[in-house]
Short mmCIF file of C-alpha atoms in Angstrom, two decimals:
data_model
loop_
_atom_site.label_atom_id
_atom_site.label_comp_id
_atom_site.label_asym_id
_atom_site.label_seq_id
_atom_site.Cartn_x
_atom_site.Cartn_y
_atom_site.Cartn_z
CA UNK A 1 0.00 0.03 -0.22
CA UNK A 2 1.34 3.50 -0.87
CA UNK A 3 1.39 6.49 1.59
CA UNK A 4 -1.59 7.86 -0.34
CA UNK A 5 -3.27 4.62 0.18
CA UNK A 6 -2.89 4.53 3.87
CA UNK A 7 -4.16 7.99 4.26
CA UNK A 8 -7.00 7.18 1.89
CA UNK A 9 -8.08 4.19 3.67
CA UNK A 10 -8.13 5.93 6.76
CA UNK A 11 -10.39 8.61 5.26
CA UNK A 12 -12.86 5.80 3.76
CA UNK A 13 -12.84 4.40 7.47
CA UNK A 14 -13.88 7.69 8.83
CA UNK A 15 -16.57 8.18 6.15
CA UNK A 16 -18.10 4.91 6.68
CA UNK A 17 -18.27 5.39 10.34
CA UNK A 18 -20.06 8.54 9.75
CA UNK A 19 -22.61 6.84 7.35
CA UNK A 20 -23.57 4.22 9.75
CA UNK A 21 -23.47 6.53 12.85
CA UNK A 22 -24.90 9.66 11.87
CA UNK A 23 -26.46 8.63 8.28
CA UNK A 24 -24.25 11.12 6.84
CA UNK A 25 -23.53 10.03 3.46
CA UNK A 26 -22.00 13.30 1.71
CA UNK A 27 -18.63 12.35 3.14
CA UNK A 28 -18.37 9.14 1.62
CA UNK A 29 -19.87 10.57 -1.57
CA UNK A 30 -17.32 13.24 -1.47
CA UNK A 31 -14.57 10.73 -1.68
CA UNK A 32 -16.01 8.85 -4.60
CA UNK A 33 -15.89 12.15 -6.61
CA UNK A 34 -12.31 13.21 -5.53
CA UNK A 35 -11.29 9.66 -6.42
CA UNK A 36 -12.51 10.27 -9.91
CA UNK A 37 -9.74 13.05 -10.43
CA UNK A 38 -6.66 11.06 -8.93
CA UNK A 39 -5.83 9.46 -12.37
CA UNK A 40 -1.97 9.52 -11.47
CA UNK A 41 -2.44 8.42 -7.80
CA UNK A 42 -2.06 4.56 -7.08
CA UNK A 43 -3.69 3.34 -3.86
CA UNK A 44 -2.18 -0.21 -3.85
CA UNK A 45 0.97 -1.34 -5.72
CA UNK A 46 2.00 -4.87 -5.33
CA UNK A 47 4.03 -7.48 -7.69
CA UNK A 48 3.05 -5.29 -10.92
CA UNK A 49 -0.43 -4.85 -10.01
CA UNK A 50 -1.39 -1.24 -9.36
CA UNK A 51 -5.23 -0.19 -7.89
CA UNK A 52 -6.51 3.21 -8.22
CA UNK A 53 -8.34 4.87 -5.74
CA UNK A 54 -11.64 5.23 -7.60
CA UNK A 55 -12.15 1.55 -8.11
CA UNK A 56 -12.00 0.67 -4.38
CA UNK A 57 -13.82 3.89 -3.27
CA UNK A 58 -16.45 2.83 -5.92
CA UNK A 59 -16.99 -0.43 -4.60
CA UNK A 60 -17.00 0.29 -1.20
CA UNK A 61 -19.86 2.93 -1.89
CA UNK A 62 -21.63 0.56 -3.59
CA UNK A 63 -21.47 -2.11 -0.93
CA UNK A 64 -22.28 0.86 1.62
CA UNK A 65 -25.37 2.06 -0.12
CA UNK A 66 -26.85 -1.62 -0.89
CA UNK A 67 -26.48 -2.21 2.94
CA UNK A 68 -27.70 1.37 3.97
CA UNK A 69 -30.80 0.77 1.57
CA UNK A 70 -31.66 -2.63 2.51
CA UNK A 71 -31.56 -1.59 6.16
CA UNK A 72 -33.71 1.36 5.92
CA UNK A 73 -36.22 -0.78 3.93
CA UNK A 74 -36.07 -3.35 6.54
CA UNK A 75 -35.93 -1.35 10.00
CA UNK A 76 -37.65 1.87 8.76
CA UNK A 77 -39.96 1.16 5.79
CA UNK A 78 -38.07 3.55 3.70
CA UNK A 79 -36.09 4.00 0.54
CA UNK A 80 -37.11 0.72 -1.36
CA UNK A 81 -34.71 -0.56 -3.79
CA UNK A 82 -34.89 2.26 -6.21
CA UNK A 83 -31.92 3.30 -8.21
CA UNK A 84 -31.79 5.31 -11.49
CA UNK A 85 -34.77 5.98 -13.28
CA UNK A 86 -35.60 2.75 -15.70
CA UNK A 87 -34.57 4.09 -19.12
CA UNK A 88 -30.85 5.26 -17.60
CA UNK A 89 -31.04 1.55 -15.49
CA UNK A 90 -31.60 -0.27 -18.61
CA UNK A 91 -29.11 1.35 -20.95
CA UNK A 92 -26.32 1.05 -18.34
CA UNK A 93 -27.27 -2.55 -17.82
CA UNK A 94 -27.40 -3.49 -21.08
CA UNK A 95 -23.94 -1.98 -21.75
CA UNK A 96 -22.28 -3.83 -19.06
CA UNK A 97 -24.34 -7.21 -19.66
CA UNK A 98 -23.17 -6.82 -23.52
CA UNK A 99 -19.52 -6.52 -22.60
CA UNK A 100 -19.47 -9.30 -20.17
CA UNK A 101 -21.36 -11.87 -22.57
CA UNK A 102 -19.40 -10.50 -25.63
CA UNK A 103 -15.84 -11.22 -23.71
CA UNK A 104 -17.27 -14.67 -22.59
CA UNK A 105 -18.26 -15.63 -26.41
CA UNK A 106 -14.99 -14.26 -27.78
CA UNK A 107 -12.72 -15.86 -25.29
CA UNK A 108 -11.03 -12.47 -24.00
CA UNK A 109 -12.84 -12.55 -20.52
CA UNK A 110 -9.83 -13.97 -19.17
CA UNK A 111 -7.37 -11.45 -20.33
CA UNK A 112 -9.81 -8.37 -19.57
CA UNK A 113 -11.40 -9.60 -16.25
CA UNK A 114 -9.62 -6.77 -14.13
CA UNK A 115 -10.45 -3.99 -16.63
CA UNK A 116 -14.29 -5.14 -16.90
CA UNK A 117 -14.62 -5.31 -13.10
CA UNK A 118 -13.09 -1.71 -13.02
CA UNK A 119 -15.87 -0.75 -15.15
CA UNK A 120 -18.26 -2.92 -13.42
CA UNK A 121 -17.27 -1.00 -10.38
CA UNK A 122 -18.14 2.46 -11.85
CA UNK A 123 -21.42 1.03 -13.02
CA UNK A 124 -22.45 -0.09 -9.60
CA UNK A 125 -21.17 3.31 -7.94
CA UNK A 126 -23.41 5.23 -10.44
CA UNK A 127 -26.13 2.94 -10.12
CA UNK A 128 -26.73 3.86 -6.31
CA UNK A 129 -25.59 7.54 -6.58
CA UNK A 130 -29.24 8.19 -7.39
CA UNK A 131 -30.20 7.15 -4.05
CA UNK A 132 -27.54 9.07 -2.28
CA UNK A 133 -28.86 12.06 -4.18
CA UNK A 134 -31.87 11.64 -2.01
CA UNK A 135 -29.86 11.91 1.01
CA UNK A 136 -27.59 14.80 0.51
CA UNK A 137 -28.70 17.99 2.40
CA UNK A 138 -29.60 21.12 0.44
CA UNK A 139 -26.76 23.21 -1.24
CA UNK A 140 -24.31 20.02 -1.14
CA UNK A 141 -23.94 19.45 -4.59
CA UNK A 142 -22.96 22.90 -5.69
CA UNK A 143 -20.21 22.90 -2.93
CA UNK A 144 -19.01 19.91 -3.76
CA UNK A 145 -18.52 20.71 -7.47
CA UNK A 146 -17.25 24.07 -6.40
CA UNK A 147 -14.69 22.50 -4.01
CA UNK A 148 -13.42 19.85 -6.63
CA UNK A 149 -12.99 22.40 -9.27
CA UNK A 150 -11.03 24.56 -6.83
CA UNK A 151 -8.60 22.02 -5.69
CA UNK A 152 -7.90 20.62 -9.37
CA UNK A 153 -7.44 24.45 -10.20
CA UNK A 154 -4.73 24.61 -7.28
CA UNK A 155 -3.06 21.65 -8.05
CA UNK A 156 -2.79 22.53 -11.63
CA UNK A 157 -1.31 26.11 -10.17
CA UNK A 158 1.35 24.07 -8.11
CA UNK A 159 2.14 22.09 -10.98
CA UNK A 160 2.88 25.07 -12.93
CA UNK A 161 4.79 26.59 -10.41
CA UNK A 162 6.86 23.48 -9.85
CA UNK A 163 7.34 23.21 -13.78
CA UNK A 164 9.29 26.47 -13.99
CA UNK A 165 11.06 25.83 -10.91
CA UNK A 166 9.38 28.70 -8.81
CA UNK A 167 8.70 26.01 -6.34
CA UNK A 168 10.71 22.84 -5.43
CA UNK A 169 9.14 19.67 -6.28
CA UNK A 170 7.94 18.04 -2.95
CA UNK A 171 7.83 14.67 -2.47
CA UNK A 172 4.93 14.82 -0.20
CA UNK A 173 2.98 16.49 -3.12
CA UNK A 174 4.02 13.64 -5.58
CA UNK A 175 2.87 10.92 -3.03
CA UNK A 176 -0.41 12.23 -3.06
CA UNK A 177 -0.94 13.56 -6.57
CA UNK A 178 1.58 11.80 -8.84
CA UNK A 179 2.85 8.58 -7.29
CA UNK A 180 2.21 6.36 -10.62
CA UNK A 181 5.99 5.94 -11.75
CA UNK A 182 4.99 4.63 -15.26
CA UNK A 183 5.22 7.75 -16.81
CA UNK A 184 8.40 9.58 -15.65
CA UNK A 185 9.03 13.14 -15.66
CA UNK A 186 12.19 14.70 -17.31
CA UNK A 187 14.33 16.86 -14.89
CA UNK A 188 17.41 18.16 -16.16
CA UNK A 189 17.91 15.39 -18.56
CA UNK A 190 17.31 12.79 -15.55
CA UNK A 191 14.63 10.60 -15.15
CA UNK A 192 12.72 11.34 -12.11
CA UNK A 193 9.52 10.26 -10.49
CA UNK A 194 9.44 12.77 -7.96
CA UNK A 195 6.90 14.90 -9.89
CA UNK A 196 5.13 13.94 -13.15
CA UNK A 197 6.01 16.99 -14.93
CA UNK A 198 8.11 18.08 -18.08
CA UNK A 199 10.34 20.99 -17.68
CA UNK A 200 9.18 23.91 -19.74
CA UNK A 201 11.87 23.86 -22.19
CA UNK A 202 10.61 20.30 -23.26
CA UNK A 203 7.04 19.82 -22.31
CA UNK A 204 5.29 22.91 -21.04
CA UNK A 205 1.72 21.69 -20.70
CA UNK A 206 -0.71 21.93 -17.57
CA UNK A 207 -2.61 18.75 -16.63
CA UNK A 208 -3.26 18.84 -12.64
CA UNK A 209 -3.65 15.70 -11.27
CA UNK A 210 -4.47 13.75 -14.55
CA UNK A 211 -2.02 11.70 -16.97
CA UNK A 212 -2.10 14.08 -19.79
CA UNK A 213 -3.67 17.09 -21.30
CA UNK A 214 -6.50 15.34 -22.73
CA UNK A 215 -7.69 13.59 -19.63
CA UNK A 216 -7.41 17.24 -18.04
CA UNK A 217 -9.66 18.46 -20.55
CA UNK A 218 -12.52 16.07 -19.87
CA UNK A 219 -12.86 17.60 -16.00
CA UNK A 220 -11.88 21.09 -17.06
CA UNK A 221 -14.43 21.57 -20.04
CA UNK A 222 -17.17 19.71 -18.02
CA UNK A 223 -16.32 21.87 -15.13
CA UNK A 224 -16.63 25.07 -17.54
CA UNK A 225 -20.12 24.59 -18.54
CA UNK A 226 -21.32 23.25 -15.27
CA UNK A 227 -20.61 26.88 -13.74
CA UNK A 228 -21.53 28.52 -17.00
CA UNK A 229 -24.85 27.45 -16.58
CA UNK A 230 -24.94 28.28 -13.23
CA UNK A 231 -25.99 31.81 -11.76
CA UNK A 232 -23.26 34.50 -12.59
CA UNK A 233 -21.97 35.29 -9.27
CA UNK A 234 -18.51 36.73 -8.83
CA UNK A 235 -17.49 33.49 -7.50
CA UNK A 236 -18.80 31.33 -10.27
CA UNK A 237 -17.03 33.99 -12.65
CA UNK A 238 -13.83 33.67 -11.01
CA UNK A 239 -14.16 29.90 -11.36
CA UNK A 240 -14.98 30.28 -15.00
CA UNK A 241 -12.06 32.80 -15.47
CA UNK A 242 -9.32 30.18 -13.94
CA UNK A 243 -10.74 27.29 -15.98
CA UNK A 244 -10.27 29.24 -19.20
CA UNK A 245 -6.68 30.15 -18.25
CA UNK A 246 -5.84 26.49 -17.25
CA UNK A 247 -7.38 25.09 -20.37
CA UNK A 248 -5.17 27.60 -22.30
CA UNK A 249 -1.93 26.55 -20.63
CA UNK A 250 -2.86 22.91 -21.07
CA UNK A 251 -1.88 23.61 -24.64
CA UNK A 252 -4.47 20.54 -25.54
CA UNK A 253 -6.16 20.51 -28.94
CA UNK A 254 -8.85 18.29 -27.62
CA UNK A 255 -9.58 20.85 -24.95
CA UNK A 256 -9.59 23.89 -27.45
CA UNK A 257 -11.76 21.65 -29.80
CA UNK A 258 -14.30 20.45 -27.06
CA UNK A 259 -14.68 23.82 -25.44
CA UNK A 260 -15.58 25.28 -28.85
CA UNK A 261 -17.89 22.41 -29.92
CA UNK A 262 -19.80 21.95 -26.33
CA UNK A 263 -20.26 25.88 -26.53
CA UNK A 264 -22.03 25.60 -29.89
CA UNK A 265 -24.31 22.95 -28.04
CA UNK A 266 -24.89 25.54 -25.53
CA UNK A 267 -25.56 28.55 -27.65
CA UNK A 268 -27.92 26.54 -29.73
CA UNK A 269 -29.70 24.66 -26.88
CA UNK A 270 -29.68 26.48 -23.72
CA UNK A 271 -30.09 30.13 -24.79
CA UNK A 272 -32.72 31.81 -26.82
CA UNK A 273 -33.33 35.12 -28.65
CA UNK A 274 -30.85 37.82 -27.64
CA UNK A 275 -28.97 35.80 -25.20
CA UNK A 276 -28.03 33.34 -27.84
CA UNK A 277 -27.00 36.03 -30.25
CA UNK A 278 -25.26 37.96 -27.33
CA UNK A 279 -23.40 34.60 -26.56
CA UNK A 280 -22.38 33.98 -30.29
CA UNK A 281 -21.17 37.42 -30.87
CA UNK A 282 -19.10 37.48 -27.71
CA UNK A 283 -17.63 34.07 -28.18
CA UNK A 284 -16.69 35.39 -31.88
CA UNK A 285 -15.21 38.12 -30.51
CA UNK A 286 -13.14 36.29 -27.78
CA UNK A 287 -11.99 33.75 -30.79
CA UNK A 288 -10.72 36.59 -32.96
CA UNK A 289 -8.84 38.21 -29.98
CA UNK A 290 -7.08 34.90 -29.02
CA UNK A 291 -6.23 34.09 -32.83
CA UNK A 292 -4.59 37.32 -33.25
CA UNK A 293 -2.98 37.71 -29.85
CA UNK A 294 -2.01 34.00 -29.15
CA UNK A 295 -1.58 32.90 -32.76
CA UNK A 296 1.85 30.89 -31.86
CA UNK A 297 0.04 28.90 -29.44
CA UNK A 298 -2.76 28.01 -31.55
CA UNK A 299 -0.42 27.41 -34.34
CA UNK A 300 1.52 24.83 -32.27
CA UNK A 301 -1.48 23.06 -30.55
CA UNK A 302 -3.95 23.17 -33.69
CA UNK A 303 -3.00 24.42 -37.12
CA UNK A 304 0.54 22.83 -37.11
CA UNK A 305 -0.38 19.77 -35.45
CA UNK A 306 -2.95 18.80 -37.78
CA UNK A 307 -0.18 18.70 -40.33
CA UNK A 308 2.27 16.73 -38.07
CA UNK A 309 2.97 13.28 -36.98
CA UNK A 310 0.65 13.26 -34.09
CA UNK A 311 -2.17 13.94 -36.28
CA UNK A 312 -1.13 11.29 -38.86
CA UNK A 313 -0.38 8.79 -35.76
CA UNK A 314 -4.06 9.28 -34.50
CA UNK A 315 -5.65 9.06 -38.17
CA UNK A 316 -3.71 5.78 -38.47
CA UNK A 317 -5.32 4.50 -35.22
CA UNK A 318 -8.70 5.38 -36.31
CA UNK A 319 -8.17 3.59 -39.67
CA UNK A 320 -6.97 0.64 -37.87
CA UNK A 321 -9.66 0.54 -35.82
CA UNK A 322 -12.23 1.00 -38.58
CA UNK A 323 -10.65 -2.05 -40.53
CA UNK A 324 -10.96 -4.03 -37.33
CA UNK A 325 -15.00 -2.85 -37.43
CA UNK A 326 -15.13 -4.16 -40.99
CA UNK A 327 -13.76 -7.57 -40.02
CA UNK A 328 -16.78 -7.89 -37.18
CA UNK A 329 -19.18 -5.14 -37.76
CA UNK A 330 -21.99 -6.38 -35.70
CA UNK A 331 -20.28 -7.57 -32.57
CA UNK A 332 -16.99 -6.33 -32.76
CA UNK A 333 -13.57 -8.18 -31.49
CA UNK A 334 -14.07 -7.49 -27.65
CA UNK A 335 -13.85 -5.07 -24.56
CA UNK A 336 -10.36 -3.49 -24.54
CA UNK A 337 -9.04 -5.41 -27.53
CA UNK A 338 -8.42 -2.21 -29.93
CA UNK A 339 -7.96 1.15 -28.60
CA UNK A 340 -8.58 3.98 -31.22
CA UNK A 341 -8.01 7.92 -31.23
CA UNK A 342 -11.63 8.68 -30.06
CA UNK A 343 -14.54 6.64 -28.23
CA UNK A 344 -16.48 6.28 -31.32
CA UNK A 345 -13.66 4.40 -33.11
CA UNK A 346 -12.92 2.20 -30.25
CA UNK A 347 -16.51 1.07 -29.64
CA UNK A 348 -17.21 0.12 -33.23
CA UNK A 349 -13.85 -1.86 -33.17
CA UNK A 350 -14.25 -3.35 -29.77
CA UNK A 351 -18.12 -3.87 -29.60
CA UNK A 352 -19.54 -3.19 -33.17
CA UNK A 353 -22.87 -1.54 -34.03
CA UNK A 354 -24.59 -3.47 -31.26
CA UNK A 355 -22.28 -1.82 -28.76
CA UNK A 356 -22.32 1.53 -30.23
CA UNK A 357 -26.14 1.71 -30.37
CA UNK A 358 -26.11 0.83 -26.64
CA UNK A 359 -23.69 3.57 -25.94
CA UNK A 360 -25.37 6.20 -27.88
CA UNK A 361 -28.76 5.27 -26.03
CA UNK A 362 -27.07 5.63 -22.62
CA UNK A 363 -25.78 9.07 -23.45
CA UNK A 364 -29.17 10.37 -25.11
CA UNK A 365 -30.96 9.02 -22.06
CA UNK A 366 -28.48 11.44 -19.88
CA UNK A 367 -28.43 14.42 -22.18
CA UNK A 368 -32.35 14.13 -22.99
CA UNK A 369 -33.34 17.19 -20.68
CA UNK A 370 -31.34 19.67 -22.84
CA UNK A 371 -34.03 19.01 -25.60
CA UNK A 372 -37.16 19.56 -23.09
CA UNK A 373 -38.35 22.76 -21.18
CA UNK A 374 -35.96 24.06 -18.52
CA UNK A 375 -38.77 24.47 -16.00
CA UNK A 376 -38.90 20.80 -15.75
CA UNK A 377 -35.50 20.35 -13.83
CA UNK A 378 -33.42 21.99 -11.70
CA UNK A 379 -30.60 24.41 -12.19
CA UNK A 380 -27.95 21.83 -10.52
CA UNK A 381 -29.40 19.05 -12.68
CA UNK A 382 -29.12 20.93 -15.70
CA UNK A 383 -25.71 22.08 -15.15
CA UNK A 384 -24.50 18.41 -14.29
CA UNK A 385 -26.22 17.70 -17.73
CA UNK A 386 -24.04 20.10 -19.42
CA UNK A 387 -20.92 18.70 -17.78
CA UNK A 388 -21.31 15.38 -19.07
CA UNK A 389 -21.91 16.75 -22.38
CA UNK A 390 -18.54 18.35 -22.35
CA UNK A 391 -17.01 15.33 -21.14
CA UNK A 392 -18.51 13.44 -23.92
CA UNK A 393 -17.50 15.82 -26.61
CA UNK A 394 -13.73 15.22 -25.20
CA UNK A 395 -14.11 11.46 -25.60
CA UNK A 396 -15.73 12.03 -29.14
CA UNK A 397 -12.35 14.06 -30.07
CA UNK A 398 -9.33 12.47 -28.68
CA UNK A 399 -10.23 10.22 -25.54
CA UNK A 400 -11.02 6.72 -26.54
CA UNK A 401 -11.36 5.20 -22.98
CA UNK A 402 -15.07 3.99 -21.87
CA UNK A 403 -13.56 3.69 -17.96
CA UNK A 404 -12.41 7.03 -17.93
CA UNK A 405 -12.40 7.81 -14.37
CA UNK A 406 -13.40 11.34 -14.86
CA UNK A 407 -16.32 10.60 -17.12
CA UNK A 408 -17.76 8.14 -14.32
CA UNK A 409 -17.14 11.31 -11.95
CA UNK A 410 -19.69 13.48 -13.77
CA UNK A 411 -22.06 10.65 -14.34
CA UNK A 412 -22.11 10.48 -10.42
CA UNK A 413 -22.64 14.03 -10.00
CA UNK A 414 -25.42 13.96 -12.54
CA UNK A 415 -27.07 10.96 -10.58
CA UNK A 416 -26.53 13.08 -7.34
CA UNK A 417 -28.61 16.00 -9.02
CA UNK A 418 -31.18 13.64 -10.24
CA UNK A 419 -31.84 12.13 -7.14
CA UNK A 420 -31.55 15.53 -5.11
CA UNK A 421 -34.22 16.80 -7.96
CA UNK A 422 -36.64 13.89 -7.08
CA UNK A 423 -36.74 15.10 -3.49
CA UNK A 424 -37.52 18.59 -4.87
CA UNK A 425 -40.38 17.42 -7.20
CA UNK A 426 -41.76 15.79 -3.90
CA UNK A 427 -41.54 19.12 -2.09
CA UNK A 428 -43.26 20.59 -4.70
CA UNK A 429 -46.11 18.15 -4.66
CA UNK A 430 -46.53 18.45 -1.13
CA UNK A 431 -46.27 22.21 -0.66
CA UNK A 432 -47.49 23.25 -4.01
CA UNK A 433 -44.81 25.70 -4.46
CA UNK A 434 -43.44 26.79 -7.81
CA UNK A 435 -40.84 24.20 -8.82
CA UNK A 436 -38.08 26.88 -10.05
CA UNK A 437 -38.01 28.20 -6.29
CA UNK A 438 -37.92 24.43 -4.78
CA UNK A 439 -35.14 23.50 -7.24
CA UNK A 440 -33.06 26.43 -5.96
CA UNK A 441 -33.05 25.14 -2.46
#
């Protein structure tokens, strides 16, 4: 067990104690969400086997919620075994069941059992997070997302300061954020596992607690649109500004592209009339200003990259995946058997048309509120939907992993918001208050 693993185990024990002694589920929920951002930190390392915090925390949360739901039903007659609404529940269970059955039929289950179990742990956690949303206190969800976002921004800022040698590379920080030594950093020409950075002369890119800038983009773009759809308070505006700054410093074409594409969705779906036109003109003005003021950065990250070796490699990965799909178009060749540049080519190669249809159905069941009247949903719920859409866009551009931790982190936040909204709807029905007022509670 790593140093981080020992501390994390202690935190999990205290959180579980609070759940069973005082019915305070929010502390364990917080650890689940934070674990989704610790992509470069291992909980356990033994004989080549490494386990991240998110797998263990997700499984523990699922077990605790199963016991808690059962106990409340048995003793108090409350909270029946009701998890996600039936459409989402159907799609997510179909996705897991399809992957397991396909792996058995194609003989790949033995080699990918641990990876399938990892995905299953995330799905189990997501399955019960809806119930947890009914137990969290008012205002907790917004505080949770704000706190996690600020923590990622602070860690990214520390990474920046250590990269340019303003701060020394502390071993303690490394143990809690970058103890995964699979990808070394380069420090004055020597391999070093103290902090997972590159010196700015070689690789000046910000990615906080994640393994690379594209993965950081999945968090940052999602967080940006979460707060963009919240009230425009000074605090939220400050977070939006710092997110834009760190997205820029990530030097990630995935982040830039996802920000632009999700922004277009936001203008088309979230706003009406003059507000939509104002956002479009404002976004266009910012884009033009960035083009002239930061052309060197844009040329290196976008324009030159499209004609460089990186783009060719990524296109080749997608081409190979597409050829694999043509060889087995209906069912694919099995989960984790082919990795392309984006989630769509990966799904086609691994799971065929059937798997792709299930995934699309699952995503549509999550983002459907964006196509319905806004007064049907709470503000936090819609903000979480926008965060999930932003993350899905990053997966569509250059992140091919169905088991991406931050993707399931955003899904857990969405499930919390959906569960909390159910409580608000009950308040609306019982007190006959305006739902928009109840949704702000």
